[in-house]
Amino acid sequence: PSPPSRSYYKMVEAYARSAILQAFAWEGAVGIDLGAAPGGWSLFLAQRRCRRVYAVDRAKLEVRHDVVSHINSKLQHGGLRRLTTQMREEHTPCLDFVCCDMNTHCKESLQALLLLLPLLRHGAVVVCTLKFFGPTATTSSSSPATTKAHAGSDAADAARKGNVSRTLNEEIAVWVARIKREASAIELFHLLTGTTAERTLIFRYDKQPH
């Protein structure tokens, strides 16, 4: 099937650039896609021959594939309970792969990932888009009023982009430091298929014994 969204190509690029993703044993793996709709990343996982993909999103899923199971709920609002119930019914003890391209601030995406850590096996791989939605992340206007102020627009635009990068990088640094406690390997990319206000975090989960 054709990709249902452009986000599919983020995963294609991430796979092409990531040593962690290229080393992952895809065939027969169990994955979960947070913020899945319309289904681009779920489709990628299915094409890599995962045996089950749990697609978590309240919105409509356009992907139709035998291995993709739509959990029509947010993870924090009943989705986690529905996920664990389905995993138990399917005799699935743990998750091998997690991807998250939720259209929300990076803090909420990473908090959702932390909820899933108890369900991950040792060596599981996580891919998460870190998005920044601060006031400096908006695109500049192209209205006539803005055009009249063109003389200073280049400098203002450069400053705006610099503010986005600094703020985003500061937030990412905090969360990467937190994730390092759970990871045996970490990669961070600014994908060409993403926006200027997002980064893609990839790590291998190092499950600690209790």
mmCIF file of C-alpha atoms in Angstrom:
data_model
loop_
_atom_site.group_PDB
_atom_site.id
_atom_site.type_symbol
_atom_site.label_atom_id
_atom_site.label_comp_id
_atom_site.label_asym_id
_atom_site.label_seq_id
_atom_site.Cartn_x
_atom_site.Cartn_y
_atom_site.Cartn_z
ATOM 1 C CA PRO A 1 0.000 0.000 0.000
ATOM 2 C CA SER A 2 0.989 3.619 -0.515
ATOM 3 C CA PRO A 3 2.197 5.570 2.558
ATOM 4 C CA PRO A 4 -0.770 7.378 4.172
ATOM 5 C CA SER A 5 1.315 10.378 5.239
ATOM 6 C CA ARG A 6 4.649 12.140 4.727
ATOM 7 C CA SER A 7 5.735 11.062 8.223
ATOM 8 C CA TYR A 8 6.409 7.628 6.702
ATOM 9 C CA TYR A 9 9.490 9.113 5.076
ATOM 10 C CA LYS A 10 10.853 10.254 8.438
ATOM 11 C CA MET A 11 11.165 6.607 9.402
ATOM 12 C CA VAL A 12 12.664 5.758 6.026
ATOM 13 C CA GLU A 13 15.342 8.431 6.537
ATOM 14 C CA ALA A 14 15.909 7.462 10.167
ATOM 15 C CA TYR A 15 16.474 3.859 9.109
ATOM 16 C CA ALA A 16 18.947 4.944 6.422
ATOM 17 C CA ARG A 17 20.986 6.977 8.943
ATOM 18 C CA SER A 18 20.738 4.948 12.144
ATOM 19 C CA ALA A 19 23.124 2.137 13.029
ATOM 20 C CA ILE A 20 20.732 1.104 15.822
ATOM 21 C CA LEU A 21 17.804 0.668 13.420
ATOM 22 C CA GLN A 22 19.873 -1.157 10.825
ATOM 23 C CA ALA A 23 21.113 -3.611 13.457
ATOM 24 C CA PHE A 24 17.620 -4.289 14.848
ATOM 25 C CA ALA A 25 16.073 -7.729 14.208
ATOM 26 C CA TRP A 26 12.800 -6.604 12.606
ATOM 27 C CA GLU A 27 11.326 -9.888 11.442
ATOM 28 C CA GLY A 28 9.004 -11.354 14.056
ATOM 29 C CA ALA A 29 9.298 -8.333 16.380
ATOM 30 C CA VAL A 30 6.408 -6.795 18.324
ATOM 31 C CA GLY A 31 6.171 -3.018 17.974
ATOM 32 C CA ILE A 32 4.017 -0.155 19.179
ATOM 33 C CA ASP A 33 3.362 3.122 17.369
ATOM 34 C CA LEU A 34 2.267 6.019 19.604
ATOM 35 C CA GLY A 35 0.331 8.789 17.856
ATOM 36 C CA ALA A 36 -0.015 6.375 14.970
ATOM 37 C CA ALA A 37 -2.713 7.975 12.807
ATOM 38 C CA PRO A 38 -2.930 8.003 9.896
ATOM 39 C CA GLY A 39 -0.471 5.095 10.051
ATOM 40 C CA GLY A 40 2.776 5.918 8.244
ATOM 41 C CA TRP A 41 5.101 4.516 10.892
ATOM 42 C CA SER A 42 2.844 1.496 11.538
ATOM 43 C CA LEU A 43 3.040 0.702 7.823
ATOM 44 C CA PHE A 44 6.845 0.928 7.909
ATOM 45 C CA LEU A 45 6.992 -1.551 10.811
ATOM 46 C CA ALA A 46 4.635 -3.929 9.009
ATOM 47 C CA GLN A 47 6.756 -3.725 5.862
ATOM 48 C CA ARG A 48 9.816 -4.637 7.928
ATOM 49 C CA ARG A 49 7.945 -7.861 8.851
ATOM 50 C CA CYS A 50 7.095 -7.173 12.462
ATOM 51 C CA ARG A 51 4.619 -9.863 13.539
ATOM 52 C CA ARG A 52 2.429 -7.421 15.482
ATOM 53 C CA VAL A 53 2.149 -3.630 15.527
ATOM 54 C CA TYR A 54 -0.046 -1.925 18.131
ATOM 55 C CA ALA A 55 -1.112 1.416 16.640
ATOM 56 C CA VAL A 56 -2.215 3.724 19.465
ATOM 57 C CA ASP A 57 -4.232 6.800 18.513
ATOM 58 C CA ARG A 58 -7.779 8.110 18.975
ATOM 59 C CA ALA A 59 -7.819 9.340 15.377
ATOM 60 C CA LYS A 60 -8.725 7.212 12.354
ATOM 61 C CA LEU A 61 -6.085 4.821 11.063
ATOM 62 C CA GLU A 62 -5.877 4.633 7.263
ATOM 63 C CA VAL A 63 -3.490 1.675 7.167
ATOM 64 C CA ARG A 64 -5.079 -1.742 6.727
ATOM 65 C CA HIS A 65 -2.651 -4.569 7.405
ATOM 66 C CA ASP A 66 -3.033 -7.967 9.051
ATOM 67 C CA VAL A 67 -0.356 -7.308 11.677
ATOM 68 C CA VAL A 68 -1.536 -3.788 12.618
ATOM 69 C CA SER A 69 -3.968 -3.580 15.534
ATOM 70 C CA HIS A 70 -5.559 -0.179 16.194
ATOM 71 C CA ILE A 71 -5.946 0.776 19.869
ATOM 72 C CA ASN A 72 -8.402 3.641 19.573
ATOM 73 C CA SER A 73 -7.330 5.575 22.669
ATOM 74 C CA LYS A 74 -4.577 7.743 24.087
ATOM 75 C CA LEU A 75 -1.989 5.769 26.028
ATOM 76 C CA GLN A 76 -2.549 7.842 29.174
ATOM 77 C CA HIS A 77 -6.354 7.631 28.932
ATOM 78 C CA GLY A 78 -7.123 3.932 28.839
ATOM 79 C CA GLY A 79 -4.764 2.968 26.031
ATOM 80 C CA LEU A 80 -2.161 1.431 28.332
ATOM 81 C CA ARG A 81 -4.777 -0.789 29.987
ATOM 82 C CA ARG A 82 -6.145 -1.872 26.591
ATOM 83 C CA LEU A 83 -2.606 -2.536 25.352
ATOM 84 C CA THR A 84 -1.640 -4.748 28.298
ATOM 85 C CA THR A 85 -4.944 -6.627 28.046
ATOM 86 C CA GLN A 86 -4.421 -7.348 24.353
ATOM 87 C CA MET A 87 -0.802 -8.350 24.895
ATOM 88 C CA ARG A 88 -1.895 -10.780 27.591
ATOM 89 C CA GLU A 89 -4.610 -12.261 25.355
ATOM 90 C CA GLU A 90 -2.075 -12.692 22.536
ATOM 91 C CA HIS A 91 0.510 -14.203 24.909
ATOM 92 C CA THR A 92 2.930 -11.377 24.161
ATOM 93 C CA PRO A 93 5.205 -10.887 27.185
ATOM 94 C CA CYS A 94 6.951 -7.697 26.081
ATOM 95 C CA LEU A 95 7.550 -5.112 23.354
ATOM 96 C CA ASP A 96 10.592 -5.171 21.063
ATOM 97 C CA PHE A 97 10.170 -1.801 19.352
ATOM 98 C CA VAL A 98 8.568 1.545 20.188
ATOM 99 C CA CYS A 99 8.079 4.499 17.861
ATOM 100 C CA CYS A 100 6.429 7.793 18.650
ATOM 101 C CA ASP A 101 5.652 10.704 16.329
ATOM 102 C CA MET A 102 2.917 12.258 18.485
ATOM 103 C CA ASN A 103 1.918 15.776 17.505
ATOM 104 C CA THR A 104 2.665 17.155 20.940
ATOM 105 C CA HIS A 105 5.452 18.751 22.939
ATOM 106 C CA CYS A 106 8.520 16.554 23.484
ATOM 107 C CA LYS A 107 7.836 16.437 27.244
ATOM 108 C CA GLU A 108 4.495 14.674 26.714
ATOM 109 C CA SER A 109 5.969 12.265 24.155
ATOM 110 C CA LEU A 110 8.769 11.237 26.499
ATOM 111 C CA GLN A 111 6.419 10.902 29.455
ATOM 112 C CA ALA A 112 4.363 8.466 27.355
ATOM 113 C CA LEU A 113 7.526 6.510 26.569
ATOM 114 C CA LEU A 114 8.392 6.273 30.254
ATOM 115 C CA LEU A 115 4.988 4.649 30.884
ATOM 116 C CA LEU A 116 5.961 1.895 28.444
ATOM 117 C CA LEU A 117 9.387 1.067 29.891
ATOM 118 C CA PRO A 118 8.086 -1.760 32.123
ATOM 119 C CA LEU A 119 6.715 -3.474 28.989
ATOM 120 C CA LEU A 120 9.981 -3.335 27.024
ATOM 121 C CA ARG A 121 12.373 -6.220 26.767
ATOM 122 C CA HIS A 122 16.075 -5.739 27.359
ATOM 123 C CA GLY A 123 17.571 -4.466 24.079
ATOM 124 C CA ALA A 124 14.293 -3.038 22.761
ATOM 125 C CA VAL A 125 14.665 -0.091 20.387
ATOM 126 C CA VAL A 126 12.851 3.231 20.760
ATOM 127 C CA VAL A 127 12.385 5.957 18.107
ATOM 128 C CA CYS A 128 10.808 9.230 19.191
ATOM 129 C CA THR A 129 10.286 12.561 17.438
ATOM 130 C CA LEU A 130 11.003 15.399 19.887
ATOM 131 C CA LYS A 131 8.887 18.415 18.942
ATOM 132 C CA PHE A 132 9.018 21.960 20.258
ATOM 133 C CA PHE A 133 5.860 24.085 20.219
ATOM 134 C CA GLY A 134 7.114 27.277 21.832
ATOM 135 C CA PRO A 135 6.202 30.764 20.549
ATOM 136 C CA THR A 136 9.472 31.039 18.610
ATOM 137 C CA ALA A 137 8.714 27.878 16.660
ATOM 138 C CA THR A 138 6.039 29.510 14.483
ATOM 139 C CA THR A 139 6.844 30.416 10.917
ATOM 140 C CA SER A 140 7.205 34.090 10.055
ATOM 141 C CA SER A 141 4.311 35.861 8.341
ATOM 142 C CA SER A 142 4.382 36.728 4.639
ATOM 143 C CA SER A 143 1.629 39.369 4.866
ATOM 144 C CA PRO A 144 1.999 42.801 3.188
ATOM 145 C CA ALA A 145 2.741 44.391 6.557
ATOM 146 C CA THR A 146 5.622 42.003 7.012
ATOM 147 C CA THR A 147 6.837 42.636 3.484
ATOM 148 C CA LYS A 148 7.140 46.363 4.215
ATOM 149 C CA ALA A 149 9.555 45.518 7.001
ATOM 150 C CA HIS A 150 11.681 43.376 4.711
ATOM 151 C CA ALA A 151 14.891 45.250 5.505
ATOM 152 C CA GLY A 152 15.168 43.652 8.928
ATOM 153 C CA SER A 153 13.350 40.401 8.175
ATOM 154 C CA ASP A 154 16.418 38.292 7.402
ATOM 155 C CA ALA A 155 18.082 39.164 10.690
ATOM 156 C CA ALA A 156 14.839 38.646 12.608
ATOM 157 C CA ASP A 157 14.275 35.283 10.944
ATOM 158 C CA ALA A 158 17.808 34.156 11.771
ATOM 159 C CA ALA A 159 17.325 35.207 15.392
ATOM 160 C CA ARG A 160 14.004 33.362 15.562
ATOM 161 C CA LYS A 161 15.529 30.161 14.216
ATOM 162 C CA GLY A 162 18.420 30.526 16.632
ATOM 163 C CA ASN A 163 15.988 30.833 19.530
ATOM 164 C CA VAL A 164 14.148 27.693 18.388
ATOM 165 C CA SER A 165 17.395 25.728 18.175
ATOM 166 C CA ARG A 166 18.684 26.922 21.548
ATOM 167 C CA THR A 167 15.416 26.255 23.383
ATOM 168 C CA LEU A 168 14.861 22.908 21.720
ATOM 169 C CA ASN A 169 18.441 21.795 22.337
ATOM 170 C CA GLU A 170 18.220 22.804 26.002
ATOM 171 C CA GLU A 171 15.056 20.749 26.483
ATOM 172 C CA ILE A 172 16.487 17.810 24.565
ATOM 173 C CA ALA A 173 19.650 17.844 26.681
ATOM 174 C CA VAL A 174 17.554 17.446 29.836
ATOM 175 C CA TRP A 175 15.599 14.514 28.442
ATOM 176 C CA VAL A 176 18.604 12.799 26.867
ATOM 177 C CA ALA A 177 20.299 12.901 30.264
ATOM 178 C CA ARG A 178 17.200 11.200 31.710
ATOM 179 C CA ILE A 179 17.075 8.583 28.937
ATOM 180 C CA LYS A 180 20.785 7.771 29.314
ATOM 181 C CA ARG A 181 19.949 6.010 32.565
ATOM 182 C CA GLU A 182 17.818 3.564 30.571
ATOM 183 C CA ALA A 183 19.886 3.219 27.396
ATOM 184 C CA SER A 184 22.921 1.289 26.193
ATOM 185 C CA ALA A 185 23.162 3.345 22.971
ATOM 186 C CA ILE A 186 21.687 6.696 21.886
ATOM 187 C CA GLU A 187 21.472 8.501 18.547
ATOM 188 C CA LEU A 188 20.031 11.960 17.874
ATOM 189 C CA PHE A 189 19.212 13.216 14.368
ATOM 190 C CA HIS A 190 17.806 16.332 12.731
ATOM 191 C CA LEU A 191 16.057 14.645 9.832
ATOM 192 C CA LEU A 192 15.741 16.391 6.480
ATOM 193 C CA THR A 193 12.186 15.021 6.318
ATOM 194 C CA GLY A 194 11.326 16.675 9.667
ATOM 195 C CA THR A 195 10.842 20.320 10.598
ATOM 196 C CA THR A 196 13.357 22.807 12.001
ATOM 197 C CA ALA A 197 11.656 22.486 15.416
ATOM 198 C CA GLU A 198 12.039 18.741 15.890
ATOM 199 C CA ARG A 199 14.721 16.121 16.429
ATOM 200 C CA THR A 200 14.591 12.328 16.274
ATOM 201 C CA LEU A 201 15.856 10.384 19.280
ATOM 202 C CA ILE A 202 16.754 6.709 18.871
ATOM 203 C CA PHE A 203 17.988 4.508 21.697
ATOM 204 C CA ARG A 204 18.431 0.888 22.730
ATOM 205 C CA TYR A 205 16.795 0.103 26.047
ATOM 206 C CA ASP A 206 19.026 -1.334 28.754
ATOM 207 C CA LYS A 207 16.604 -2.973 31.164
ATOM 208 C CA GLN A 208 17.967 -2.976 34.688
ATOM 209 C CA PRO A 209 17.413 -6.021 36.916
ATOM 210 C CA HIS A 210 15.178 -5.445 39.937
#
